[in-house]
PDB file of C-alpha atoms in Angstrom:
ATOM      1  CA  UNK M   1     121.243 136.423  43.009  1.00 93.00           C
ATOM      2  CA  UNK M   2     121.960 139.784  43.998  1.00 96.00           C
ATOM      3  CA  UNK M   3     118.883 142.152  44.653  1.00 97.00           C
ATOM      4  CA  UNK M   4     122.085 145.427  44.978  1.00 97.00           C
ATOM      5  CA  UNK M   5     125.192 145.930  45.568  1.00 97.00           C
ATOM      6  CA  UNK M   6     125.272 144.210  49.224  1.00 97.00           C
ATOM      7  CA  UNK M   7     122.054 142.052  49.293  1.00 98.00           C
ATOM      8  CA  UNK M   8     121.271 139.269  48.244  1.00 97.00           C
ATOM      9  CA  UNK M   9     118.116 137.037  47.268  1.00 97.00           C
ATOM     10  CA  UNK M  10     118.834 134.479  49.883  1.00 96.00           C
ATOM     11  CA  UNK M  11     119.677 136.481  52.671  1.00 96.00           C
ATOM     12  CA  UNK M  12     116.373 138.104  52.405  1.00 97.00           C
ATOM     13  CA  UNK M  13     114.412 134.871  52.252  1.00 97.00           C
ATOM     14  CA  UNK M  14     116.584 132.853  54.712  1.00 95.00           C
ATOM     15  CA  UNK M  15     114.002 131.448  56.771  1.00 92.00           C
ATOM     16  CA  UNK M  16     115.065 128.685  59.431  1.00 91.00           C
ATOM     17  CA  UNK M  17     110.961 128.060  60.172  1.00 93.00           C
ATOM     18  CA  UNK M  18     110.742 127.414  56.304  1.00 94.00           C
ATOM     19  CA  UNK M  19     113.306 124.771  56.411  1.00 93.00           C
ATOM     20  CA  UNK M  20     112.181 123.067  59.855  1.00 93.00           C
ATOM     21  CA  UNK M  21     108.813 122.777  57.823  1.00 94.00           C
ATOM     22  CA  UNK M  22     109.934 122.047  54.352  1.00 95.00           C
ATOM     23  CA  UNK M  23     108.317 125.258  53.222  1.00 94.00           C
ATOM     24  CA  UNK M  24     109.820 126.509  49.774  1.00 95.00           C
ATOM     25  CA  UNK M  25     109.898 130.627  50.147  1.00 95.00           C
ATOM     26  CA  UNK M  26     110.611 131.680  47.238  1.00 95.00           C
ATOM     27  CA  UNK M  27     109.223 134.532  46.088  1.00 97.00           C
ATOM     28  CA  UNK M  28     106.562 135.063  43.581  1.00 95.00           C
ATOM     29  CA  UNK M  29     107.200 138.155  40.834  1.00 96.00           C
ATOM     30  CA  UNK M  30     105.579 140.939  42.507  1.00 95.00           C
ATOM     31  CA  UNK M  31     107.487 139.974  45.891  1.00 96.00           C
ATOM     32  CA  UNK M  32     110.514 139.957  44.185  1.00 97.00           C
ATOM     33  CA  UNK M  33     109.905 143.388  42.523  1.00 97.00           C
ATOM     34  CA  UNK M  34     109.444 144.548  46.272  1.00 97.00           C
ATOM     35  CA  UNK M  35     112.292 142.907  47.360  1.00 98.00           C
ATOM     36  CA  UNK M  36     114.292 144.632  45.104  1.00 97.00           C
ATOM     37  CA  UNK M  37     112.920 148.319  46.414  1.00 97.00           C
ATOM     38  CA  UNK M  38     113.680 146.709  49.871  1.00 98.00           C
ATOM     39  CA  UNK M  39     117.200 145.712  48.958  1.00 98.00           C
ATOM     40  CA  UNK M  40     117.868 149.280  47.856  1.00 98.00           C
ATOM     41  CA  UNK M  41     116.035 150.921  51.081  1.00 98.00           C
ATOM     42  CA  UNK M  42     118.814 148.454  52.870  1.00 98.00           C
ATOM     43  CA  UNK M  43     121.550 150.273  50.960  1.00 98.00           C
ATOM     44  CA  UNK M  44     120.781 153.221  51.815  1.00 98.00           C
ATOM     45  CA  UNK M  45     120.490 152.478  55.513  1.00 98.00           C
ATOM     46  CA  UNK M  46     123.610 150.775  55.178  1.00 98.00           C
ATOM     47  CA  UNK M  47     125.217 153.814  54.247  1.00 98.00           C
ATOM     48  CA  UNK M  48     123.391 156.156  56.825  1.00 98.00           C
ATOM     49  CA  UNK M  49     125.275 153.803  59.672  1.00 98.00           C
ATOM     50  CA  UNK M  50     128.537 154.738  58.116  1.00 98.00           C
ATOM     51  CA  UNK M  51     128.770 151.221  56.003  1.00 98.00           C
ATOM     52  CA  UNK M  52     128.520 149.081  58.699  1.00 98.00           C
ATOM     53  CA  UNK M  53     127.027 145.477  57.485  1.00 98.00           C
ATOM     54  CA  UNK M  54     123.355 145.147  57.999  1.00 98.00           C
ATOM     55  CA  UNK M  55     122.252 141.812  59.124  1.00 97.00           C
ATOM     56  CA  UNK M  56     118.866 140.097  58.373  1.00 97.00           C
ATOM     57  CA  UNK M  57     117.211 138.692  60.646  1.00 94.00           C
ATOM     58  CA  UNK M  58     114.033 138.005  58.913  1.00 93.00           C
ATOM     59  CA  UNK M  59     113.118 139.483  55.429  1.00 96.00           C
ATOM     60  CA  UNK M  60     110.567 137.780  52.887  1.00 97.00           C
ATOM     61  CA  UNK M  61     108.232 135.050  54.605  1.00 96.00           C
ATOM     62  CA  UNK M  62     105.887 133.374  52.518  1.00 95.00           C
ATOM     63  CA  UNK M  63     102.126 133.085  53.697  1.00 93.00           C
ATOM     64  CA  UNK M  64     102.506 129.718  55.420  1.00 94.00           C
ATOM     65  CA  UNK M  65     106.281 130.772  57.047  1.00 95.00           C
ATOM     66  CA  UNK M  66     104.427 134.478  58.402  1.00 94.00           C
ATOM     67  CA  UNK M  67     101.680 132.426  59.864  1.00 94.00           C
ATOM     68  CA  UNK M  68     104.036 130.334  61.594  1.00 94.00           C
ATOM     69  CA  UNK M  69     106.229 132.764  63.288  1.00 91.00           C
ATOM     70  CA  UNK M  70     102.706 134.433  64.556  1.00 89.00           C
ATOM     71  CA  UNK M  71     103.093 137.727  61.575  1.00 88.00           C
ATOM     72  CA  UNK M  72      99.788 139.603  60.941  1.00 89.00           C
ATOM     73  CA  UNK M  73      98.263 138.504  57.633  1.00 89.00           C
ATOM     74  CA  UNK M  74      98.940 142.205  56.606  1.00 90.00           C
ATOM     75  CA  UNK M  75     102.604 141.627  56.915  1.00 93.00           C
ATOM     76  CA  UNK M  76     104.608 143.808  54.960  1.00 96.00           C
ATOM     77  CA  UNK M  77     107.109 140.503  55.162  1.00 96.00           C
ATOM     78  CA  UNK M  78     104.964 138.588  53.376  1.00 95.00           C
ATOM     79  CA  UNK M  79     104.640 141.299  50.441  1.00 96.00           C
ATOM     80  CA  UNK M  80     108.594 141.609  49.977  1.00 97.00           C
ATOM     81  CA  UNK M  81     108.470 144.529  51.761  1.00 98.00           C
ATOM     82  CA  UNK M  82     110.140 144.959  54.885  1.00 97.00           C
ATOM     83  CA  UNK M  83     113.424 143.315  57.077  1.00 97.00           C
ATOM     84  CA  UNK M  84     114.089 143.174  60.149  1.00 96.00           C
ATOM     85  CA  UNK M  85     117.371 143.695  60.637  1.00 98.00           C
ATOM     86  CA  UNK M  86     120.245 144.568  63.385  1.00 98.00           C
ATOM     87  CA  UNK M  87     123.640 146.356  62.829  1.00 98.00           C
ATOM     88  CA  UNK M  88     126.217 145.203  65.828  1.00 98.00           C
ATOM     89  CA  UNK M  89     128.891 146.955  63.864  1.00 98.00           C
ATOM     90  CA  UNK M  90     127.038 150.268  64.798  1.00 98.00           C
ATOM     91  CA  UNK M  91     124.917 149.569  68.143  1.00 98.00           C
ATOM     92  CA  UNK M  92     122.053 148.222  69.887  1.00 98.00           C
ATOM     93  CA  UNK M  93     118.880 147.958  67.973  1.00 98.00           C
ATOM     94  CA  UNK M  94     117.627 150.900  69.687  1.00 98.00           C
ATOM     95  CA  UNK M  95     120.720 152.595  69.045  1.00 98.00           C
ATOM     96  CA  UNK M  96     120.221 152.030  65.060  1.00 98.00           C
ATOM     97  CA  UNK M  97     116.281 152.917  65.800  1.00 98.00           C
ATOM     98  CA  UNK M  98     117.119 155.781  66.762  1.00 98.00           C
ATOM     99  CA  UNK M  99     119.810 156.900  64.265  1.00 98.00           C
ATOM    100  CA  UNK M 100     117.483 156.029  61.550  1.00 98.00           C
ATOM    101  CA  UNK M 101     114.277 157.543  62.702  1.00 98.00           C
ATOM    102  CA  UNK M 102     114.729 161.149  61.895  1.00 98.00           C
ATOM    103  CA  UNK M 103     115.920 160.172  58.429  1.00 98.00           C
ATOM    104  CA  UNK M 104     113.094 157.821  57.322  1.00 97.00           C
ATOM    105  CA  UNK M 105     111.885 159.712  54.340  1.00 96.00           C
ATOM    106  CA  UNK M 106     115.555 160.523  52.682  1.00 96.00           C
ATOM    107  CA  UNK M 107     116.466 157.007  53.545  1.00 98.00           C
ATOM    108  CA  UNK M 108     112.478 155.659  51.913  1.00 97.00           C
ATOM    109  CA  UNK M 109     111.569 154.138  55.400  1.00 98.00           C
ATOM    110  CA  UNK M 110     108.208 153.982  55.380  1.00 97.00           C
ATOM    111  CA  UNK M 111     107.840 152.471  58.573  1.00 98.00           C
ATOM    112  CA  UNK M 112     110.547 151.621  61.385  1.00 98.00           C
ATOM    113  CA  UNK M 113     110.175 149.630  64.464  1.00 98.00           C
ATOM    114  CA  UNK M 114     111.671 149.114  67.593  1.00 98.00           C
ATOM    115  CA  UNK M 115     110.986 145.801  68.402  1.00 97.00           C
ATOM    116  CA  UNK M 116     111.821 144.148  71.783  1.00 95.00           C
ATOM    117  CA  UNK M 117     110.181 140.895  71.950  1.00 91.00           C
ATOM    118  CA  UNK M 118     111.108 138.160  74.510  1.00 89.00           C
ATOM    119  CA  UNK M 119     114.388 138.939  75.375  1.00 90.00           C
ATOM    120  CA  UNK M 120     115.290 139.764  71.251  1.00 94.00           C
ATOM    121  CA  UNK M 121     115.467 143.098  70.133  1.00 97.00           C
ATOM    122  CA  UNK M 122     115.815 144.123  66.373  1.00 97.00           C
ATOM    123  CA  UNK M 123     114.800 147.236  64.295  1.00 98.00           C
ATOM    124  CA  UNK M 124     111.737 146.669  61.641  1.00 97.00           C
ATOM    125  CA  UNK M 125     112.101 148.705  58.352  1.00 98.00           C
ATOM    126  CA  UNK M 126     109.398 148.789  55.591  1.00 98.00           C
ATOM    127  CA  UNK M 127     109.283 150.380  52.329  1.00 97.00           C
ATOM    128  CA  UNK M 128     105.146 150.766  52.923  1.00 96.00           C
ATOM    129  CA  UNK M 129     104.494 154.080  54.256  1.00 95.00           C
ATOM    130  CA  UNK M 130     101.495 153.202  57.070  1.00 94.00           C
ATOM    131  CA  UNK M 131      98.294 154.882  56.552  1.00 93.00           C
ATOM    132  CA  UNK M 132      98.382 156.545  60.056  1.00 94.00           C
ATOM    133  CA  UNK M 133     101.136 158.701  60.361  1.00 93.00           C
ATOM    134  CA  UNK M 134     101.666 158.178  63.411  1.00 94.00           C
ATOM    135  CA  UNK M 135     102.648 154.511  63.262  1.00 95.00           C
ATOM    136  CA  UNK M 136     105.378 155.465  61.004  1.00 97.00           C
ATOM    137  CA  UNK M 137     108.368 155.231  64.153  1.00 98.00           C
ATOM    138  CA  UNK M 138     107.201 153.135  66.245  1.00 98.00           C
ATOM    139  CA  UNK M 139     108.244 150.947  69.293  1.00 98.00           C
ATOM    140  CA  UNK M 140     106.765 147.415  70.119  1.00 97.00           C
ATOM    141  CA  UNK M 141     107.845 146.149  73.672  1.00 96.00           C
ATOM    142  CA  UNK M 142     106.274 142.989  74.256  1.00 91.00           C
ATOM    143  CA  UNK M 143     102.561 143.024  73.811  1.00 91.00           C
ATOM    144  CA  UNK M 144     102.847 147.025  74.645  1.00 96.00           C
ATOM    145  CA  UNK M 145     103.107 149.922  71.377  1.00 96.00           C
ATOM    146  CA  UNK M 146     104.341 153.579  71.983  1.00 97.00           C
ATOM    147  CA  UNK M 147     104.683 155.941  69.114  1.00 97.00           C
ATOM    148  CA  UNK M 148     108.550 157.159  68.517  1.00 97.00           C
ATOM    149  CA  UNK M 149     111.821 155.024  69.436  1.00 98.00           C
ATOM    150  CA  UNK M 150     111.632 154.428  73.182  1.00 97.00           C
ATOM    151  CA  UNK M 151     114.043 153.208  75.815  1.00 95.00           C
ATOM    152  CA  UNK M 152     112.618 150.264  76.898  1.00 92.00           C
TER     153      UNK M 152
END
């Protein structure tokens, strides 16, 4: 099922944690309303990076597939709401971070992150703008958060 024009349903509840359970995550109704909104945030990032194809790394994750890959119960994941993604075609996750930061609201980011995690980088977008503005561009480096997209 396609959620737009270059997303689809499955890619954005691929889930290799679900399937080494035997967790079904499919989404519920609401989730898949969010999805949608997500799908067509991803288009538009898509098309800020000059087309390139966006891959997802992780997208929807149900609640027992978010506690198992150590999410926050909070998770915008687990709401439909966010992807993590990376674009090779166009850079390094920081590269793409950084691209896409000072275009957040045109783009509907509500929240991006830098994440660099073990080795694994990737970029966290969310269509839920964060209470605190200041958590909207953010960078996660291990265990460590600074505010803004920083070299790390």
């Amino acid at each position: 099922m396609n959620l737009s024009k270059n997303f689809t349903l499955s890619e954005l509840t691929r889930s290799s944690t679900a399937q080494r359970l035997g967790v079904d995550n499919t989404p519920g109704a609401s989730e898949l309303q969010q999805l949608q909104r997500t799908a067509q945030m991803l288009e538009r990032v898509r098309a800020q990076l000059g087309s390139k194809p966006v891959l997802i790394n992780s997208g929807y994750r149900n609640e027992v597939v978010n506690a198992a890959v150590g999410g926050v119960t909070s998770s915008d994941h687990a709401q439909g709401m966010a992807a993590d993604i990376r674009v090779p075609a166009y850079g390094t996750p920081y590269e793409v971070a950084k691209a896409l930061a000072p275009h957040i609201n045109e783009l509907g980011i509500g929240q991006i992150i830098y994440e660099s995690v073990g080795g694994a980088q990737w970029v966290h977008v969310s269509t839920r703008i964060p209470v605190r503005a200041v958590n909207r561009v953010i960078t996660v480096h291990g265990s460590q958060t600074m505010v803004g997209v920083q070299k790390v």
